[in-house]
Coordinates of C-alpha atoms and ligand atoms in Angstrom, one line a residue:
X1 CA -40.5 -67.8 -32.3
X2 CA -42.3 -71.1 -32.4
X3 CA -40.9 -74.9 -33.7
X4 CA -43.3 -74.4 -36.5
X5 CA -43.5 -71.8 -39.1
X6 CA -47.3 -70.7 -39.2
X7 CA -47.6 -71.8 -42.9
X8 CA -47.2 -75.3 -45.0
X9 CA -45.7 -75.6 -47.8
X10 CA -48.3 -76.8 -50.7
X11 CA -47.5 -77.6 -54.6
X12 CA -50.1 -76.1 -57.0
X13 CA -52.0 -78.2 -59.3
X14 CA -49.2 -76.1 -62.1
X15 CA -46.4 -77.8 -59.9
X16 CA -45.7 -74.6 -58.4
X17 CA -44.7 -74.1 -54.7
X18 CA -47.2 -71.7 -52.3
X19 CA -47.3 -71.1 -48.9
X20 CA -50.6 -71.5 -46.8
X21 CA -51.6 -70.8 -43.6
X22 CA -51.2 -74.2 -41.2
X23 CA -54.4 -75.2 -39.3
X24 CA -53.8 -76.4 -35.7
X25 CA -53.3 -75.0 -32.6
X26 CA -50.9 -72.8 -31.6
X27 CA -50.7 -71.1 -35.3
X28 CA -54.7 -70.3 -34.7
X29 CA -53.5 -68.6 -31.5
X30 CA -50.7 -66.7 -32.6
X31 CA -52.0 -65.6 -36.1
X32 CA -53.9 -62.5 -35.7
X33 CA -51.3 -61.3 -33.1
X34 CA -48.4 -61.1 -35.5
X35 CA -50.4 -59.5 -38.2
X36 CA -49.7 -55.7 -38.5
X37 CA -46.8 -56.0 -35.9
X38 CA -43.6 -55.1 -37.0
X39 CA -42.0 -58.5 -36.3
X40 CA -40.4 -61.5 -37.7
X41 CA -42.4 -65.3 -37.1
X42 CA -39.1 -67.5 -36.5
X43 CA -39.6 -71.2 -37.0
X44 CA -38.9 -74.2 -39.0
X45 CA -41.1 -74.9 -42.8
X46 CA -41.6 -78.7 -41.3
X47 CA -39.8 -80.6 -43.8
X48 CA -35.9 -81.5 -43.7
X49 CA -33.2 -80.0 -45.7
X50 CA -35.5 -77.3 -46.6
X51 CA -33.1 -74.0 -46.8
X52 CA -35.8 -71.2 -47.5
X53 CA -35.0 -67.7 -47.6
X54 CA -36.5 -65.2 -45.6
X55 CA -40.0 -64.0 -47.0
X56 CA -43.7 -62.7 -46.3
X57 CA -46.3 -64.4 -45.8
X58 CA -49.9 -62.2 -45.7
X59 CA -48.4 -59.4 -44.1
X60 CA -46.1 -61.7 -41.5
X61 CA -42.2 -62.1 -41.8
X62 CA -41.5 -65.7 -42.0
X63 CA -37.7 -66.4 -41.2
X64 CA -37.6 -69.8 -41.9
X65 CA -34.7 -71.8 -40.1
X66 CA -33.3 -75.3 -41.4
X67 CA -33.3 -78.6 -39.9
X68 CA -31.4 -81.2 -41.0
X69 CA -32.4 -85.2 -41.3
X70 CA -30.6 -85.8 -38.2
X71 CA -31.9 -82.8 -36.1
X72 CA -35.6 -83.9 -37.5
X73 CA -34.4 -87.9 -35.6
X74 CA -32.6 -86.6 -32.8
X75 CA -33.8 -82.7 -31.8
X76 CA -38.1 -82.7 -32.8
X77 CA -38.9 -86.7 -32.9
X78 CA -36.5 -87.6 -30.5
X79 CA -35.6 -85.2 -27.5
X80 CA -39.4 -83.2 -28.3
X81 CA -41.8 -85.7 -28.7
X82 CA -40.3 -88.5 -27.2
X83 CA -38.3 -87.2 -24.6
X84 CA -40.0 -83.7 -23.5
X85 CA -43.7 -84.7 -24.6
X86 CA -44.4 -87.8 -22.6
X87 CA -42.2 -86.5 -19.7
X88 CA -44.4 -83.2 -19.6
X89 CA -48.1 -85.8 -20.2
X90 CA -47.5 -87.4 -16.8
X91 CA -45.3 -89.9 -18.7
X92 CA -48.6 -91.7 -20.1
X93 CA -46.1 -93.2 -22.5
X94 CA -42.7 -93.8 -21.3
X95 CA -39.8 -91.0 -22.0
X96 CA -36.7 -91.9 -24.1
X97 CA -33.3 -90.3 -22.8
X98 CA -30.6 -90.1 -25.2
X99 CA -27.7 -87.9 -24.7
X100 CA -27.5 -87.8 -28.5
X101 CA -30.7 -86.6 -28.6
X102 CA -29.9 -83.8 -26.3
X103 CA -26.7 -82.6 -27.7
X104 CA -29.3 -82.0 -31.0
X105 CA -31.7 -80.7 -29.0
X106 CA -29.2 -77.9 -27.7
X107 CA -27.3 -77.2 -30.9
X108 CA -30.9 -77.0 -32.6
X109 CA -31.9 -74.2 -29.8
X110 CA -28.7 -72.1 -30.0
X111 CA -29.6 -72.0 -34.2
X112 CA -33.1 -70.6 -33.3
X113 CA -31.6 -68.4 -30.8
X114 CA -28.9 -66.8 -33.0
X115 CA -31.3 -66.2 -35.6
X116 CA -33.2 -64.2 -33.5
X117 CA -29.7 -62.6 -32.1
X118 CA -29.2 -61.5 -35.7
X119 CA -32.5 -60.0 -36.5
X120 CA -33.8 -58.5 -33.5
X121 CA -33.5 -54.6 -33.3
X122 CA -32.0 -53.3 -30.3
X123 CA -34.1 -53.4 -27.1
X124 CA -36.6 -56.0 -29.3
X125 CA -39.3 -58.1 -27.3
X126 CA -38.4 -62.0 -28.4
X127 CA -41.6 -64.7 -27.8
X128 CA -40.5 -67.7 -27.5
X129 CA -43.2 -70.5 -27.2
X130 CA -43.3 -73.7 -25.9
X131 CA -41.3 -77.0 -24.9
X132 CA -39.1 -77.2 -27.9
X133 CA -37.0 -74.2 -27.6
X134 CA -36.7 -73.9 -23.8
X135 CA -33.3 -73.2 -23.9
X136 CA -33.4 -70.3 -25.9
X137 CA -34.5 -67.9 -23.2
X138 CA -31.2 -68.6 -21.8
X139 CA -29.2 -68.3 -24.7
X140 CA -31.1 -64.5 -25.8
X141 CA -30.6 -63.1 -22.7
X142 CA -26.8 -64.1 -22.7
X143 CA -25.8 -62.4 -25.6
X144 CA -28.6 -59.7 -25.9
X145 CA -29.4 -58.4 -22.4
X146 CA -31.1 -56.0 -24.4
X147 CA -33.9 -58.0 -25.4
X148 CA -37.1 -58.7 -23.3
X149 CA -37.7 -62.0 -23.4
X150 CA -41.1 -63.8 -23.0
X151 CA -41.6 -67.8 -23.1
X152 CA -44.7 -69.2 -23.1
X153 CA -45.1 -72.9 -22.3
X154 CA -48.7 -74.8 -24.0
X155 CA -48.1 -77.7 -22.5
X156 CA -48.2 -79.0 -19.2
X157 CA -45.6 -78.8 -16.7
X158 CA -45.1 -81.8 -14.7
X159 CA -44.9 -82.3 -10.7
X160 CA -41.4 -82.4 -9.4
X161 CA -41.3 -86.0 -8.9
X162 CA -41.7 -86.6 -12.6
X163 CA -40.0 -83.7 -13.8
X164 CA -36.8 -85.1 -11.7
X165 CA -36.1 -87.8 -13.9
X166 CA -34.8 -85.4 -16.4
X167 CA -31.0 -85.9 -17.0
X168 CA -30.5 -83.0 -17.7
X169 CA -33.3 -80.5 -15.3
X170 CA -31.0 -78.2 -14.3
X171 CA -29.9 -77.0 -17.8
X172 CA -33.4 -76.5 -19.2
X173 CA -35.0 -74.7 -15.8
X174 CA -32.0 -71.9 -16.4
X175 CA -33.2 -72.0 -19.4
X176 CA -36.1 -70.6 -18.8
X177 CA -35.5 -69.0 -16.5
X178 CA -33.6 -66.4 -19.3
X179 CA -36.9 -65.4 -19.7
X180 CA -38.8 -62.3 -18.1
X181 CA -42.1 -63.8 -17.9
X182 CA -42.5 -67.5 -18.5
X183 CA -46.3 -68.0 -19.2
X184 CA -48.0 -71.3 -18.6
X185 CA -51.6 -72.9 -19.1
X186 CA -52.8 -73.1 -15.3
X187 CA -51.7 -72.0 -12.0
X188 CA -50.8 -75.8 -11.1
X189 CA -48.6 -75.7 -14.1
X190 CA -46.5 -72.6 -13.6
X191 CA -46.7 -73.9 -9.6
X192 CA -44.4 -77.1 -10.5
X193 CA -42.3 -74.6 -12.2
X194 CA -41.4 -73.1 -8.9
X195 CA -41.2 -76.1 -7.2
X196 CA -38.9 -77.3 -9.7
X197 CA -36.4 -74.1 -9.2
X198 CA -36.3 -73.9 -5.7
X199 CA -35.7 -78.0 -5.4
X200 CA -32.6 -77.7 -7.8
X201 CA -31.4 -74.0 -7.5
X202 CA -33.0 -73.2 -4.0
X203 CA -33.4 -69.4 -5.5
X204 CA -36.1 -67.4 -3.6
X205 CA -39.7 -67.4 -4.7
X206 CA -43.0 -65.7 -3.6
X207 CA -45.8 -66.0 -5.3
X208 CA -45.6 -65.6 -8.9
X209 CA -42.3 -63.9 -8.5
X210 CA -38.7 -65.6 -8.6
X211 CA -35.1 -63.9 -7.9
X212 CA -32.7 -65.7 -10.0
X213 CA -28.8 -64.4 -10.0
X214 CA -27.5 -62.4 -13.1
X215 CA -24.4 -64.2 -12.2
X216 CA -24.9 -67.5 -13.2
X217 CA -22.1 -68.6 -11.5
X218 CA -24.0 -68.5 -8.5
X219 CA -26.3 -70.6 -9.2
X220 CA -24.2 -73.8 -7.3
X221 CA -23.6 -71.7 -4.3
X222 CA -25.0 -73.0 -1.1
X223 CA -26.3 -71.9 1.6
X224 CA -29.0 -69.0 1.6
X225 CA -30.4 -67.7 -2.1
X226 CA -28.5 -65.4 -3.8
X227 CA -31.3 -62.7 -3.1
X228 CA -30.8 -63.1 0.9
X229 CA -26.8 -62.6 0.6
X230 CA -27.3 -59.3 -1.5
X231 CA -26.1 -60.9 -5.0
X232 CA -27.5 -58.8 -7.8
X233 CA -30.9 -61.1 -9.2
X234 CA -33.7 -60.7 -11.6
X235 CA -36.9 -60.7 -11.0
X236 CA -38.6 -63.3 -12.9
X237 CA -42.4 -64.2 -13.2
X238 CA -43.7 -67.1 -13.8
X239 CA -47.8 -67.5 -14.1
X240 CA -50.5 -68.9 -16.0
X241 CA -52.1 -67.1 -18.8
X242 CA -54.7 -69.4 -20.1
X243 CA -54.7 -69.4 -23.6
X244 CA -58.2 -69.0 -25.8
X245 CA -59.1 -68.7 -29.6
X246 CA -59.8 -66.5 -31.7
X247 CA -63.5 -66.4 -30.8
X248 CA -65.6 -64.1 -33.0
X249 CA -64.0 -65.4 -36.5
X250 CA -65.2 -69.6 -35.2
X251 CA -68.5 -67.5 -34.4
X252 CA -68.6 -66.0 -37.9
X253 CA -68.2 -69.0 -39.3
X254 CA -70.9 -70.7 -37.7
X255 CA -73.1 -68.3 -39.0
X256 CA -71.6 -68.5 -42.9
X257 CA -74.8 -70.6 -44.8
X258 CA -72.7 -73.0 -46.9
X259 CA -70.8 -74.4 -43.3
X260 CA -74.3 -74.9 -41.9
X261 CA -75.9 -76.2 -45.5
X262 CA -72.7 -78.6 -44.9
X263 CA -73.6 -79.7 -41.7
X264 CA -77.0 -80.4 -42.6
X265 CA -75.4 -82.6 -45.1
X266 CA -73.3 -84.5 -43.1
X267 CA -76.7 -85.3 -40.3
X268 CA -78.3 -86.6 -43.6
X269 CA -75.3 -88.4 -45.0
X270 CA -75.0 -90.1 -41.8
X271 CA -78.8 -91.1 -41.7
X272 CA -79.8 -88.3 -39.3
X273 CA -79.4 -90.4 -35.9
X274 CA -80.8 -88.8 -33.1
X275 CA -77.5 -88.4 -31.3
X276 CA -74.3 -87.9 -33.0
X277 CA -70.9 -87.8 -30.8
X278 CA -67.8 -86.0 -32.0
X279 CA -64.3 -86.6 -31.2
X280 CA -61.8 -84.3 -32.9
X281 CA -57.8 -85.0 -31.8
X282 CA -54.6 -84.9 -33.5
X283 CA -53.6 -88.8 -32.9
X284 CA -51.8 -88.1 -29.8
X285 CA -51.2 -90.7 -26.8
X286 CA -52.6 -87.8 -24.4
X287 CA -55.6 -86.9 -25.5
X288 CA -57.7 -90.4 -24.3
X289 CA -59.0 -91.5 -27.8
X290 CA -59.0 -95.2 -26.5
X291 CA -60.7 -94.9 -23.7
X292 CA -63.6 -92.7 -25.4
X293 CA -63.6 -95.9 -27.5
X294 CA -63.8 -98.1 -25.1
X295 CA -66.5 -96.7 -23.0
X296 CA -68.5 -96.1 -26.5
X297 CA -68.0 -100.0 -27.4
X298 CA -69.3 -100.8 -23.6
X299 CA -72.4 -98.8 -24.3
X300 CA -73.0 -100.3 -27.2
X301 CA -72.5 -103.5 -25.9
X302 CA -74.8 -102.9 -22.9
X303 CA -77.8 -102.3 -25.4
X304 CA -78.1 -98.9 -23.6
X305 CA -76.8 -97.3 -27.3
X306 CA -77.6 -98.1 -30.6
X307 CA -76.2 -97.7 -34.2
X308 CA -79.8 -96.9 -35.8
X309 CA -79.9 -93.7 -32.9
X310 CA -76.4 -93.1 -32.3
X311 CA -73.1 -92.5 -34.3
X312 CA -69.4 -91.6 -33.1
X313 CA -67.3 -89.5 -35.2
X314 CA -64.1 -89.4 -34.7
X315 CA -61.3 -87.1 -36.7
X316 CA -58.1 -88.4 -35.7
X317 CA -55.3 -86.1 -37.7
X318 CA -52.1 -87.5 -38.5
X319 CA -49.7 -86.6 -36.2
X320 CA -45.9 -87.2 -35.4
X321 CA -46.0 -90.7 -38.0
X322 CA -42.6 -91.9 -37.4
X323 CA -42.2 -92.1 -33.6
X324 CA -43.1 -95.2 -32.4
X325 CA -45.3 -94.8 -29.6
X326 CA -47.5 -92.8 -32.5
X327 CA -47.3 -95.6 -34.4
X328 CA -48.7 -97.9 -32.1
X329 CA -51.2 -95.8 -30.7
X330 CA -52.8 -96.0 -34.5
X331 CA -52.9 -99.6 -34.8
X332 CA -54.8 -99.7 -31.3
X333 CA -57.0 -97.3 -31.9
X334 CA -57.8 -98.5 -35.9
X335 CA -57.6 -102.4 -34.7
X336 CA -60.3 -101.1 -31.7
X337 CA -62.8 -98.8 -34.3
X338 CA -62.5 -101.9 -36.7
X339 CA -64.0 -104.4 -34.1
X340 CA -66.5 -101.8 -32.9
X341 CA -67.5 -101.8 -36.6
X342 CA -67.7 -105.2 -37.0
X343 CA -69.3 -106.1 -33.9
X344 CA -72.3 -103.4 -34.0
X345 CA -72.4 -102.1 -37.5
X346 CA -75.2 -102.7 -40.4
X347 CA -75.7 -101.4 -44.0
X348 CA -76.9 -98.8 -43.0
X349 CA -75.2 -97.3 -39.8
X350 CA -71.8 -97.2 -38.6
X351 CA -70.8 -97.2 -35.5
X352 CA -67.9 -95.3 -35.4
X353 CA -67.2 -92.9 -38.1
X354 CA -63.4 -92.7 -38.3
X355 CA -61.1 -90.3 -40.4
X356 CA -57.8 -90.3 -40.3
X357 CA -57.3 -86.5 -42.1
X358 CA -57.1 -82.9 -41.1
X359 CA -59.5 -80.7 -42.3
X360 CA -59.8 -77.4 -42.7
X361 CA -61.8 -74.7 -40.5
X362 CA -65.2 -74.7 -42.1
X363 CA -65.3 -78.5 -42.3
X364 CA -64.7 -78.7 -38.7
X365 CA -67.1 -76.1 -37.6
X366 CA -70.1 -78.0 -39.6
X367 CA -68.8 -81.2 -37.9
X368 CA -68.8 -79.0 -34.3
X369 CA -72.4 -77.7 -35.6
X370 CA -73.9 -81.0 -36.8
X371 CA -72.7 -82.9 -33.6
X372 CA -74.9 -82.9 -30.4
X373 CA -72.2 -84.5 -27.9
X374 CA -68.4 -82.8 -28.2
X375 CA -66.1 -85.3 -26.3
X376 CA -62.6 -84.2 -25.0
X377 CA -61.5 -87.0 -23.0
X378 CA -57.4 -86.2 -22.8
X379 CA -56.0 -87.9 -19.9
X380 CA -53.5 -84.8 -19.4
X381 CA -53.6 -81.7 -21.7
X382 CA -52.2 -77.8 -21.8
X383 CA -55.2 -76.7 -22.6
X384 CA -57.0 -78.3 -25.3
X385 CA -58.3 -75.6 -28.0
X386 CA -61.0 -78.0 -29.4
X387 CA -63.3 -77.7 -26.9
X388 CA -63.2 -74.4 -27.3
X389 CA -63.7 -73.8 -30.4
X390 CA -66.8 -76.3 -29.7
X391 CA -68.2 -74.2 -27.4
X392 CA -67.6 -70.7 -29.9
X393 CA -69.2 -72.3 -33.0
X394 CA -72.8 -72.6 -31.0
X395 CA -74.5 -69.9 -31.1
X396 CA -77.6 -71.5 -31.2
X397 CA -76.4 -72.6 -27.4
X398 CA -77.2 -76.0 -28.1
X399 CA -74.8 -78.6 -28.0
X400 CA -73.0 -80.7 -24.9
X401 CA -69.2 -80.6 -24.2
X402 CA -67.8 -83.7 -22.4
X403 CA -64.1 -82.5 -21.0
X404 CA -61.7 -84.2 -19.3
X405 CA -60.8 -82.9 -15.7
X406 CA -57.2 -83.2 -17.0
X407 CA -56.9 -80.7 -19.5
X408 CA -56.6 -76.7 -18.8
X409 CA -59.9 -76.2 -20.3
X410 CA -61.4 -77.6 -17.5
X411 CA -59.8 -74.8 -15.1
X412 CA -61.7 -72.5 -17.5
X413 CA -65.1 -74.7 -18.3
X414 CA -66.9 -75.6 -15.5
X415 CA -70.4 -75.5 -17.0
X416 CA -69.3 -78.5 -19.1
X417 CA -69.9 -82.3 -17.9
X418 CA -66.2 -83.2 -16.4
X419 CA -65.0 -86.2 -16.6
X420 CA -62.4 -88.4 -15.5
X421 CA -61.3 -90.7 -18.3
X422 CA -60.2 -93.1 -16.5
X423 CA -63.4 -94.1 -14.7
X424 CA -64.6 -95.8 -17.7
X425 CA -67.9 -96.3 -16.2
X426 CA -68.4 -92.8 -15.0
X427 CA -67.8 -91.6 -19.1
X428 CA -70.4 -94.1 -19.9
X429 CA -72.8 -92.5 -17.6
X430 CA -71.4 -89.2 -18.6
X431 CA -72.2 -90.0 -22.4
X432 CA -76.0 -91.3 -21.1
X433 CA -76.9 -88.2 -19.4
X434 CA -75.7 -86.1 -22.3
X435 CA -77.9 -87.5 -24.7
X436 CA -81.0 -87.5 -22.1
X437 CA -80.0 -84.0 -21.0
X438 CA -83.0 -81.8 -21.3
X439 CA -83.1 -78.8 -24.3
X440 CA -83.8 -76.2 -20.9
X441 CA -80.2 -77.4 -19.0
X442 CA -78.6 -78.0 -22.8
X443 CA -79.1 -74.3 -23.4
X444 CA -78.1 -73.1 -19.6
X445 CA -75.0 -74.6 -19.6
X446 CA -74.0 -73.6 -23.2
X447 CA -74.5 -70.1 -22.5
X448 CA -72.7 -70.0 -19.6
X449 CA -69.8 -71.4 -21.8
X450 CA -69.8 -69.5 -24.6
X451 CA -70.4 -66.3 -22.0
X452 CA -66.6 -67.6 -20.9
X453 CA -65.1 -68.2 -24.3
X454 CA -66.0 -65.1 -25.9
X455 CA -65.3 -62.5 -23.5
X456 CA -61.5 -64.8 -23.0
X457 CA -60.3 -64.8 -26.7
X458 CA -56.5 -65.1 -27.8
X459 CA -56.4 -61.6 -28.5
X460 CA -56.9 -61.0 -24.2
X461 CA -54.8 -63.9 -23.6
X462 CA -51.4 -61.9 -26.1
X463 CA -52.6 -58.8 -24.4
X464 CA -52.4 -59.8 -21.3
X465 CA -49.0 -61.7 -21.3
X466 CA -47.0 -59.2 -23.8
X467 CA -48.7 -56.1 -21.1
X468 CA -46.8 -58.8 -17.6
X469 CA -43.8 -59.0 -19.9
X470 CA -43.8 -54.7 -20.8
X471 CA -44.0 -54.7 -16.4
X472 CA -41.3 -57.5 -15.8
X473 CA -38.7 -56.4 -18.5
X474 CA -35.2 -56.6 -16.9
X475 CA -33.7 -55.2 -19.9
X476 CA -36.2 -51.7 -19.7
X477 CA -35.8 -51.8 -15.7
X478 CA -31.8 -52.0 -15.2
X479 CA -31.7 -54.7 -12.3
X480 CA -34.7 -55.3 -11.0
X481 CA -33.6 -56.2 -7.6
X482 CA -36.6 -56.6 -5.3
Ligands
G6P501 C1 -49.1 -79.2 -29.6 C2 -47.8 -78.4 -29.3 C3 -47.3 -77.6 -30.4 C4 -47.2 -78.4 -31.7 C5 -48.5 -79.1 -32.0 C6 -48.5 -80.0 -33.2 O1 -50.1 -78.3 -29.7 O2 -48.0 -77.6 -28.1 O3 -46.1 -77.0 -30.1 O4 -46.8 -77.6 -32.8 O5 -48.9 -79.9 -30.8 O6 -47.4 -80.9 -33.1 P1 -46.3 -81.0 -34.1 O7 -45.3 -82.0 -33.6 O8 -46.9 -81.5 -35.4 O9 -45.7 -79.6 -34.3

């Protein structure tokens, strides 16, 4: 169970309605998991008012659920992605606290959670994933203690001190903690977690392992935790499972001729510069597009880069149009390529090659293959699957990946040149010694990468959550007291 439905609705060129599969993140990593499992894929189609009927989808059981004008305003663009998303960044941008937007946010959670009440068979494994639907956890195990229940967090979790400002903390760390296993992207991640439930619940923790009461009432008690005073608890883990992609089809694909005829193409199109710099992000607040900017525009500025040698790309997909802080982020970044352009551009060359589109897979893999310098400069980030993807596409163990010390890819990707985006100067020297790297350390590094991010695809991450979650199942266990 996700927000998102793992397909798009599209209208023929007869005016008919299709479903296709939707390219992005957490869709690429749950894909070829579903398929050939006896499951249903709960989530919403991504447009309001839609009321779909259950169907199939390429072998997957879509079960689509409905969300209203007001639950799009209040529940995913409000309390989400204005609330839950900047609080969980580091509050980069500020957060928004509405209580109307919470009251949508928890009415919107109990629908996904009695859909999957109704159509999960008895003693059913439920997956819940991510910030959206963290109260659903709490709900499932409530009225199906049946169920084993997994939630899986992509995004960060913030440090207590942030995470406090939350009206309303305590409701969403019970939550989660419905869940048997709640997964995050790094240790430091699922670490806050714990912080977070012993500051406001003072329950017992060790480790990876928490002992939270089956009686919620308990939960306000003072004085020792429930565990110590012999109050019946579950065991709950909480742990980072780093999650990958799916590594050998991105591989495949790099070796398919017409994606690298097409990245041939686009080196030519673009006047075959020496180097050419890639930036692929939805347009997200998070992922540090301005400051890649601005440390390009320095460069340029400097004389140490030049147009004729040199060219940005940047793909910047549209992404959450209608909150605000999205909005602005848009004009800055457009206002900032403009002036770039202007300043440094000729007939000829560009500076900054700038689309604001998605693409589909093979596009991006020629633009991964015809790029030189991959730069991920997110000033906080789960994980951040581009860079990976980056990384899978060479096989001819060329390329450079520039990653932010800020994202969960980083834990993972130490071979690659980590950055601080911040120290605008130090990405500037980062982006020099990138493209005066020699082929020999180009290719040592690279391979030491890709060694990583094919033996880690998504199909070891699933494994290796839904085989914690098989172990940590109160519902298969009776109480697991200890
Ligand atoms: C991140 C989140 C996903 C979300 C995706 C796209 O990767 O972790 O849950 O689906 O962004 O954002 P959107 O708001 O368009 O679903």
């Amino acid at each position: 169970m996700a927000n998102r439905l793992p397909v798009d609705s599209v209208t023929g060129p007869d005016g008919s309605q299709m479903w296709r599969l939707s390219p992005g993140g957490l869709v690429t990593a749950l894909e070829p998991v579903m398929r050939g499992v006896d499951g249903a894929w709960i989530g919403w189609p991504g447009a309001a008012n839609s009321d779909v009927e259950p169907f199939e989808y390429d072998g997957i059981k879509m079960e689509p659920v409905a969300l209203s004008d007001l639950d799009v305003e209040y529940y995913y663009e409000g309390f989400s992605n204005d609330t839950l998303w900047p609080l969980y960044h580091d509050v980069i941008s500020q957060p928004t606290y509405h209580r109307e937007w919470w009251d949508a946010y928890r009415e919107v959670n109990q629908r996904f959670a009695d859909r999957a009440i109704a159509v999960a068979a008895p003693g059913a494994t439920v997956w819940v994933h991510d910030y959206q639907l963290q109260l659903v956890p709490g709900m499932l195990r409530e009225a199906r203690p049946d169920l084993t229940i997994g939630f899986f967090n992509h995004i960060p979790f913030p440090a207590y001190g942030l995470f406090a400002q939350l009206p309303w903390r305590k409701q969403i760390v019970r939550g989660l903690l419905g869940a048997d296993v709640i997964g995050f992207q790094r240790s430091a991640d699922a670490g806050n977690f714990s912080r977070a439930v012993r500051r406001i619940f003072g329950f017992e923790t060790k480790g990876t392992r928490i002992w939270v009461p089956e009686d919620t009432s308990q939960d306000e008690v003072a004085g020792s935790p429930p565990s110590r005073r012999g109050l019946p608890v579950r065991r709950v883990v909480a742990r980072h499972f780093p999650i990958s992609i799916d590594s050998a089809s991105y591989a495949r694909l790099a070796e398919d001729p017409a994606v690298i005829a097409r990245s041939q193409q686009i080196r030519k199109d673009l006047g075959n510069p020496k180097t050419i710099m890639l930036g692929v992000d939805r347009l997200d607040y998070t992922k540090g597009i301005r400051h890649r900017l601005k440390a390009y525009g320095e460069l340029l500025r400097e004389g140490r880069i030049d147009v004729e040698s040199t060219t940005l790309i940047q793909v910047a997909s549209p992404s959450r149009e209608r909150v605000d802080a999205y909005i602005a982020l848009r004009d800055q970044i457009e206002g900032t390529v403009g002036r770039i352009n202007g300043d440094y551009g000729t007939i000829g060359h560009s500076a900054v090659v700038y689309m604001h589109h998605g693409y589909p897979r093979e596009e991006m893999v020629a633009l991964y293959l015809a790029s030189d310098v991959m730069l991920v400069t997110s000033l906080r980030d789960g994980m951040n699957l581009v860079a990976k993807e980056y990384v899978a596409v060479r096989a001819d163990n060329d390329g450079i990946l520039i990653l932010s010390e800020f994202t969960g890819a980083a834990d993972d990707l130490k071979q690659a040149l980590l950055i601080n985006p911040h120290d605008i100067d130090g990405v500037k020297d980062t982006m020099i010694s990138a493209i005066e790297m020699s082929t020999a350390e180009r290719r040592r590094r690279m391979r030491a990468l890709r060694r990583r991010v094919l033996e880690n695809d998504v199909a070891k991450w699933s494994a290796a959550f839904l085989d914690e979650l098989q172990h940590n199942s109160t519902a298969r266990s009776g109480v697991a007291n200890g």
